[in-house]
Amino acid sequence: MTTSAPRSSPLALTVLALLHYQPLHPYGIQRLVKDWGKEQVVNVRQRASLYRTIERLNGEGLIAVRETGRDQQYPERTVYEVTDMGREIARAWLEEMLSAPKQEFPEFPAALSNLLLLTPEEMGDVLQRRADALAEQLDGLEAALAAETERGLPRITRLETEYLRAVTAAELEWVCAVVEDLRAGRLSWSKEQLDAVAAGPVQQ
């Protein structure tokens, strides 16, 4: 009987990475994710998801129970530590995630491929709303970077925020350019053009 390899995920990698530094209980993991600004790239708002991930990692032998304790202020808490296999798997996951772009099928490109359900005016309106939201996100990322710098965090802990800022700024620039082209009439099409595309390539 063959055993499948442990399944990677951003949350699972983050749990293993944090346990590299010190043994932690789930609440401590959740707090560190927030304190280090990683909630921008890892969703720990759903505590149940974190507990399921920890349970899976424990079952796969990537982490182990270090101790279970209780004090007067808190209920019983289980402290976990990373195992040697967990350290090896975390490095393998990290190297793969960093080196190999993954086709993730995000929503926005899928929506762009179906924009023709809207009129040009409607396209401009909805994309302008996205541009406004992106501008707000960009302001938040700039503020987060400034706060992290002020707290004295080394740059290595801010790279994910830098990446999100760069990607958000690039998307905002592109969306604004598309909206401008729609408004100016530079982005246009005809029913005949679309019918020809739908008909497929011309047979010789």
PDB file of C-alpha atoms in Angstrom:
ATOM      1  CA  MET A   1       0.000   0.000   0.000  1.00  0.00           C
ATOM      2  CA  THR A   2       1.435   3.370  -1.022  1.00  0.00           C
ATOM      3  CA  THR A   3       1.056   6.471   1.121  1.00  0.00           C
ATOM      4  CA  SER A   4       0.414   9.727  -0.701  1.00  0.00           C
ATOM      5  CA  ALA A   5       2.839  12.583  -0.127  1.00  0.00           C
ATOM      6  CA  PRO A   6       1.727  15.317   2.282  1.00  0.00           C
ATOM      7  CA  ARG A   7      -0.360  17.929   0.473  1.00  0.00           C
ATOM      8  CA  SER A   8       1.038  21.447   0.476  1.00  0.00           C
ATOM      9  CA  SER A   9      -0.941  24.619   1.083  1.00  0.00           C
ATOM     10  CA  PRO A  10       0.008  28.193   2.010  1.00  0.00           C
ATOM     11  CA  LEU A  11      -1.456  27.745   5.499  1.00  0.00           C
ATOM     12  CA  ALA A  12       0.281  24.403   6.068  1.00  0.00           C
ATOM     13  CA  LEU A  13       3.626  25.862   4.974  1.00  0.00           C
ATOM     14  CA  THR A  14       3.152  28.847   7.279  1.00  0.00           C
ATOM     15  CA  VAL A  15       2.354  26.622  10.262  1.00  0.00           C
ATOM     16  CA  LEU A  16       5.494  24.563   9.649  1.00  0.00           C
ATOM     17  CA  ALA A  17       7.594  27.694   9.147  1.00  0.00           C
ATOM     18  CA  LEU A  18       6.423  29.302  12.395  1.00  0.00           C
ATOM     19  CA  LEU A  19       7.053  26.096  14.317  1.00  0.00           C
ATOM     20  CA  HIS A  20      10.639  26.211  13.030  1.00  0.00           C
ATOM     21  CA  TYR A  21      11.191  29.133  15.391  1.00  0.00           C
ATOM     22  CA  GLN A  22       9.575  27.745  18.519  1.00  0.00           C
ATOM     23  CA  PRO A  23       6.877  25.318  19.699  1.00  0.00           C
ATOM     24  CA  LEU A  24       3.470  27.016  19.662  1.00  0.00           C
ATOM     25  CA  HIS A  25      -0.170  26.350  20.405  1.00  0.00           C
ATOM     26  CA  PRO A  26      -2.772  27.187  17.724  1.00  0.00           C
ATOM     27  CA  TYR A  27      -3.640  30.565  19.228  1.00  0.00           C
ATOM     28  CA  GLY A  28       0.047  31.468  19.268  1.00  0.00           C
ATOM     29  CA  ILE A  29       0.321  30.534  15.598  1.00  0.00           C
ATOM     30  CA  GLN A  30      -2.716  32.681  14.773  1.00  0.00           C
ATOM     31  CA  ARG A  31      -1.306  35.624  16.757  1.00  0.00           C
ATOM     32  CA  LEU A  32       2.107  35.420  15.069  1.00  0.00           C
ATOM     33  CA  VAL A  33       0.504  35.304  11.610  1.00  0.00           C
ATOM     34  CA  LYS A  34      -1.258  38.560  12.447  1.00  0.00           C
ATOM     35  CA  ASP A  35       1.684  40.202  14.239  1.00  0.00           C
ATOM     36  CA  TRP A  36       4.038  39.446  11.346  1.00  0.00           C
ATOM     37  CA  GLY A  37       1.576  40.731   8.748  1.00  0.00           C
ATOM     38  CA  LYS A  38       1.111  37.325   7.124  1.00  0.00           C
ATOM     39  CA  GLU A  39      -2.691  37.526   7.210  1.00  0.00           C
ATOM     40  CA  GLN A  40      -2.383  39.321   3.849  1.00  0.00           C
ATOM     41  CA  VAL A  41      -1.255  36.073   2.231  1.00  0.00           C
ATOM     42  CA  VAL A  42      -2.570  33.380   4.604  1.00  0.00           C
ATOM     43  CA  ASN A  43      -6.178  33.195   5.754  1.00  0.00           C
ATOM     44  CA  VAL A  44      -6.346  32.409   9.477  1.00  0.00           C
ATOM     45  CA  ARG A  45      -9.586  34.274  10.169  1.00  0.00           C
ATOM     46  CA  GLN A  46     -11.387  30.931  10.100  1.00  0.00           C
ATOM     47  CA  ARG A  47      -9.953  29.320  13.210  1.00  0.00           C
ATOM     48  CA  ALA A  48     -11.522  25.993  12.236  1.00  0.00           C
ATOM     49  CA  SER A  49      -9.385  25.963   9.068  1.00  0.00           C
ATOM     50  CA  LEU A  50      -6.240  26.450  11.148  1.00  0.00           C
ATOM     51  CA  TYR A  51      -7.194  23.628  13.500  1.00  0.00           C
ATOM     52  CA  ARG A  52      -7.960  21.303  10.565  1.00  0.00           C
ATOM     53  CA  THR A  53      -4.567  22.067   9.053  1.00  0.00           C
ATOM     54  CA  ILE A  54      -2.808  21.427  12.359  1.00  0.00           C
ATOM     55  CA  GLU A  55      -4.700  18.162  12.780  1.00  0.00           C
ATOM     56  CA  ARG A  56      -3.703  17.063   9.258  1.00  0.00           C
ATOM     57  CA  LEU A  57      -0.034  17.970   9.771  1.00  0.00           C
ATOM     58  CA  ASN A  58      -0.023  16.099  13.056  1.00  0.00           C
ATOM     59  CA  GLY A  59      -1.614  13.058  11.438  1.00  0.00           C
ATOM     60  CA  GLU A  60       0.994  13.108   8.652  1.00  0.00           C
ATOM     61  CA  GLY A  61       3.843  13.230  11.156  1.00  0.00           C
ATOM     62  CA  LEU A  62       5.025  16.710  10.121  1.00  0.00           C
ATOM     63  CA  ILE A  63       4.331  18.150  13.573  1.00  0.00           C
ATOM     64  CA  ALA A  64       3.975  16.513  16.986  1.00  0.00           C
ATOM     65  CA  VAL A  65       2.465  17.379  20.352  1.00  0.00           C
ATOM     66  CA  ARG A  66       5.128  18.921  22.586  1.00  0.00           C
ATOM     67  CA  GLU A  67       2.966  19.348  25.680  1.00  0.00           C
ATOM     68  CA  THR A  68      -0.535  20.069  26.856  1.00  0.00           C
ATOM     69  CA  GLY A  69      -0.958  22.679  29.555  1.00  0.00           C
ATOM     70  CA  ARG A  70      -3.584  24.653  31.411  1.00  0.00           C
ATOM     71  CA  ASP A  71      -3.512  27.776  33.551  1.00  0.00           C
ATOM     72  CA  GLN A  72      -6.155  29.817  35.348  1.00  0.00           C
ATOM     73  CA  GLN A  73      -6.682  32.291  32.508  1.00  0.00           C
ATOM     74  CA  TYR A  74      -6.941  29.949  29.520  1.00  0.00           C
ATOM     75  CA  PRO A  75      -8.475  26.574  28.701  1.00  0.00           C
ATOM     76  CA  GLU A  76      -6.261  23.582  27.991  1.00  0.00           C
ATOM     77  CA  ARG A  77      -3.828  24.319  25.177  1.00  0.00           C
ATOM     78  CA  THR A  78      -1.837  21.846  23.118  1.00  0.00           C
ATOM     79  CA  VAL A  79       1.636  23.003  22.114  1.00  0.00           C
ATOM     80  CA  TYR A  80       3.041  21.614  18.871  1.00  0.00           C
ATOM     81  CA  GLU A  81       6.574  21.344  17.512  1.00  0.00           C
ATOM     82  CA  VAL A  82       7.839  20.591  14.005  1.00  0.00           C
ATOM     83  CA  THR A  83       9.355  17.158  13.380  1.00  0.00           C
ATOM     84  CA  ASP A  84      12.472  16.407  11.337  1.00  0.00           C
ATOM     85  CA  MET A  85      10.246  15.191   8.502  1.00  0.00           C
ATOM     86  CA  GLY A  86       8.224  18.392   8.811  1.00  0.00           C
ATOM     87  CA  ARG A  87      11.377  20.464   8.382  1.00  0.00           C
ATOM     88  CA  GLU A  88      12.335  18.544   5.236  1.00  0.00           C
ATOM     89  CA  ILE A  89       8.833  18.756   3.757  1.00  0.00           C
ATOM     90  CA  ALA A  90       8.586  22.495   4.516  1.00  0.00           C
ATOM     91  CA  ARG A  91      11.822  23.154   2.619  1.00  0.00           C
ATOM     92  CA  ALA A  92      10.621  21.068  -0.329  1.00  0.00           C
ATOM     93  CA  TRP A  93       7.275  22.883  -0.420  1.00  0.00           C
ATOM     94  CA  LEU A  94       8.963  26.269  -0.165  1.00  0.00           C
ATOM     95  CA  GLU A  95      11.408  25.585  -2.973  1.00  0.00           C
ATOM     96  CA  GLU A  96       8.615  24.346  -5.250  1.00  0.00           C
ATOM     97  CA  MET A  97       6.293  27.280  -4.493  1.00  0.00           C
ATOM     98  CA  LEU A  98       9.093  29.803  -5.087  1.00  0.00           C
ATOM     99  CA  SER A  99      10.530  28.286  -8.243  1.00  0.00           C
ATOM    100  CA  ALA A 100       7.520  26.943 -10.155  1.00  0.00           C
ATOM    101  CA  PRO A 101       4.691  29.312 -11.213  1.00  0.00           C
ATOM    102  CA  LYS A 102       1.367  27.603 -10.638  1.00  0.00           C
ATOM    103  CA  GLN A 103      -1.780  27.887 -12.757  1.00  0.00           C
ATOM    104  CA  GLU A 104      -4.262  28.866 -10.054  1.00  0.00           C
ATOM    105  CA  PHE A 105      -7.285  29.973 -12.136  1.00  0.00           C
ATOM    106  CA  PRO A 106      -8.128  33.158 -10.194  1.00  0.00           C
ATOM    107  CA  GLU A 107     -11.542  34.791 -10.634  1.00  0.00           C
ATOM    108  CA  PHE A 108     -10.506  38.062 -12.283  1.00  0.00           C
ATOM    109  CA  PRO A 109      -9.034  36.636 -15.524  1.00  0.00           C
ATOM    110  CA  ALA A 110     -12.046  34.311 -15.791  1.00  0.00           C
ATOM    111  CA  ALA A 111     -14.359  37.331 -15.477  1.00  0.00           C
ATOM    112  CA  LEU A 112     -12.329  39.239 -18.079  1.00  0.00           C
ATOM    113  CA  SER A 113     -12.807  36.375 -20.529  1.00  0.00           C
ATOM    114  CA  ASN A 114     -16.580  36.865 -20.243  1.00  0.00           C
ATOM    115  CA  LEU A 115     -16.735  40.660 -20.296  1.00  0.00           C
ATOM    116  CA  LEU A 116     -18.801  40.618 -23.474  1.00  0.00           C
ATOM    117  CA  LEU A 117     -21.876  39.926 -21.373  1.00  0.00           C
ATOM    118  CA  LEU A 118     -21.695  43.651 -20.541  1.00  0.00           C
ATOM    119  CA  THR A 119     -21.946  46.746 -22.701  1.00  0.00           C
ATOM    120  CA  PRO A 120     -18.826  48.928 -23.076  1.00  0.00           C
ATOM    121  CA  GLU A 121     -20.339  51.460 -20.664  1.00  0.00           C
ATOM    122  CA  GLU A 122     -21.058  48.771 -18.097  1.00  0.00           C
ATOM    123  CA  MET A 123     -17.525  47.410 -18.519  1.00  0.00           C
ATOM    124  CA  GLY A 124     -16.097  50.833 -17.812  1.00  0.00           C
ATOM    125  CA  ASP A 125     -18.252  51.232 -14.711  1.00  0.00           C
ATOM    126  CA  VAL A 126     -17.406  47.879 -13.129  1.00  0.00           C
ATOM    127  CA  LEU A 127     -13.710  48.152 -13.930  1.00  0.00           C
ATOM    128  CA  GLN A 128     -13.666  51.655 -12.452  1.00  0.00           C
ATOM    129  CA  ARG A 129     -15.103  50.212  -9.250  1.00  0.00           C
ATOM    130  CA  ARG A 130     -12.291  47.654  -9.252  1.00  0.00           C
ATOM    131  CA  ALA A 131      -9.742  50.419  -9.802  1.00  0.00           C
ATOM    132  CA  ASP A 132     -11.138  52.304  -6.802  1.00  0.00           C
ATOM    133  CA  ALA A 133     -10.906  49.163  -4.655  1.00  0.00           C
ATOM    134  CA  LEU A 134      -7.359  48.489  -5.858  1.00  0.00           C
ATOM    135  CA  ALA A 135      -6.321  52.037  -5.023  1.00  0.00           C
ATOM    136  CA  GLU A 136      -7.671  51.545  -1.511  1.00  0.00           C
ATOM    137  CA  GLN A 137      -5.815  48.230  -1.182  1.00  0.00           C
ATOM    138  CA  LEU A 138      -2.626  49.886  -2.395  1.00  0.00           C
ATOM    139  CA  ASP A 139      -2.954  52.576   0.269  1.00  0.00           C
ATOM    140  CA  GLY A 140      -3.374  49.852   2.885  1.00  0.00           C
ATOM    141  CA  LEU A 141      -0.291  47.999   1.673  1.00  0.00           C
ATOM    142  CA  GLU A 142       1.759  51.193   1.710  1.00  0.00           C
ATOM    143  CA  ALA A 143       0.602  51.831   5.281  1.00  0.00           C
ATOM    144  CA  ALA A 144       1.424  48.244   6.275  1.00  0.00           C
ATOM    145  CA  LEU A 145       4.935  48.519   4.835  1.00  0.00           C
ATOM    146  CA  ALA A 146       5.500  51.788   6.650  1.00  0.00           C
ATOM    147  CA  ALA A 147       4.261  50.287   9.928  1.00  0.00           C
ATOM    148  CA  GLU A 148       6.445  47.188   9.532  1.00  0.00           C
ATOM    149  CA  THR A 149       9.468  49.367   8.797  1.00  0.00           C
ATOM    150  CA  GLU A 150       8.729  51.562  11.810  1.00  0.00           C
ATOM    151  CA  ARG A 151       8.522  48.468  14.030  1.00  0.00           C
ATOM    152  CA  GLY A 152      12.035  47.592  12.935  1.00  0.00           C
ATOM    153  CA  LEU A 153      11.137  44.348  11.159  1.00  0.00           C
ATOM    154  CA  PRO A 154      13.901  43.210   8.791  1.00  0.00           C
ATOM    155  CA  ARG A 155      13.126  43.410   5.077  1.00  0.00           C
ATOM    156  CA  ILE A 156      13.040  39.613   4.737  1.00  0.00           C
ATOM    157  CA  THR A 157       9.812  39.622   6.777  1.00  0.00           C
ATOM    158  CA  ARG A 158       8.255  42.245   4.492  1.00  0.00           C
ATOM    159  CA  LEU A 159       8.871  40.652   1.089  1.00  0.00           C
ATOM    160  CA  GLU A 160       5.313  39.307   0.758  1.00  0.00           C
ATOM    161  CA  THR A 161       3.949  42.815   1.412  1.00  0.00           C
ATOM    162  CA  GLU A 162       6.372  44.269  -1.132  1.00  0.00           C
ATOM    163  CA  TYR A 163       5.201  41.691  -3.669  1.00  0.00           C
ATOM    164  CA  LEU A 164       1.527  42.415  -3.031  1.00  0.00           C
ATOM    165  CA  ARG A 165       2.182  46.144  -3.375  1.00  0.00           C
ATOM    166  CA  ALA A 166       3.967  45.632  -6.715  1.00  0.00           C
ATOM    167  CA  VAL A 167       1.260  43.322  -8.080  1.00  0.00           C
ATOM    168  CA  THR A 168      -1.566  45.593  -6.892  1.00  0.00           C
ATOM    169  CA  ALA A 169       0.099  48.685  -8.369  1.00  0.00           C
ATOM    170  CA  ALA A 170       0.614  46.924 -11.710  1.00  0.00           C
ATOM    171  CA  GLU A 171      -2.997  45.708 -11.815  1.00  0.00           C
ATOM    172  CA  LEU A 172      -4.293  49.166 -10.904  1.00  0.00           C
ATOM    173  CA  GLU A 173      -2.269  50.745 -13.722  1.00  0.00           C
ATOM    174  CA  TRP A 174      -3.572  48.188 -16.234  1.00  0.00           C
ATOM    175  CA  VAL A 175      -7.222  48.442 -15.152  1.00  0.00           C
ATOM    176  CA  CYS A 176      -7.094  52.253 -15.307  1.00  0.00           C
ATOM    177  CA  ALA A 177      -5.631  52.063 -18.839  1.00  0.00           C
ATOM    178  CA  VAL A 178      -8.433  49.713 -19.971  1.00  0.00           C
ATOM    179  CA  VAL A 179     -11.083  52.001 -18.473  1.00  0.00           C
ATOM    180  CA  GLU A 180      -9.510  54.981 -20.246  1.00  0.00           C
ATOM    181  CA  ASP A 181      -9.498  53.104 -23.569  1.00  0.00           C
ATOM    182  CA  LEU A 182     -13.160  52.138 -23.105  1.00  0.00           C
ATOM    183  CA  ARG A 183     -14.164  55.710 -22.290  1.00  0.00           C
ATOM    184  CA  ALA A 184     -12.209  57.107 -25.271  1.00  0.00           C
ATOM    185  CA  GLY A 185     -13.546  54.522 -27.713  1.00  0.00           C
ATOM    186  CA  ARG A 186     -10.106  53.049 -28.378  1.00  0.00           C
ATOM    187  CA  LEU A 187     -11.327  49.672 -27.153  1.00  0.00           C
ATOM    188  CA  SER A 188     -14.180  48.725 -29.450  1.00  0.00           C
ATOM    189  CA  TRP A 189     -15.519  45.796 -31.422  1.00  0.00           C
ATOM    190  CA  SER A 190     -18.348  44.884 -33.758  1.00  0.00           C
ATOM    191  CA  LYS A 191     -20.844  42.048 -33.824  1.00  0.00           C
ATOM    192  CA  GLU A 192     -19.373  40.951 -37.141  1.00  0.00           C
ATOM    193  CA  GLN A 193     -15.919  40.613 -35.594  1.00  0.00           C
ATOM    194  CA  LEU A 194     -17.273  38.552 -32.719  1.00  0.00           C
ATOM    195  CA  ASP A 195     -19.344  36.368 -35.036  1.00  0.00           C
ATOM    196  CA  ALA A 196     -16.206  35.672 -37.097  1.00  0.00           C
ATOM    197  CA  VAL A 197     -14.285  34.699 -33.939  1.00  0.00           C
ATOM    198  CA  ALA A 198     -17.131  32.452 -32.802  1.00  0.00           C
ATOM    199  CA  ALA A 199     -17.219  30.776 -36.218  1.00  0.00           C
ATOM    200  CA  GLY A 200     -13.627  29.659 -35.806  1.00  0.00           C
ATOM    201  CA  PRO A 201     -10.729  29.785 -38.287  1.00  0.00           C
ATOM    202  CA  VAL A 202     -11.527  30.144 -41.966  1.00  0.00           C
ATOM    203  CA  GLN A 203     -11.151  26.833 -43.806  1.00  0.00           C
ATOM    204  CA  GLN A 204      -8.806  26.990 -46.808  1.00  0.00           C
TER     205      GLN A 204
END
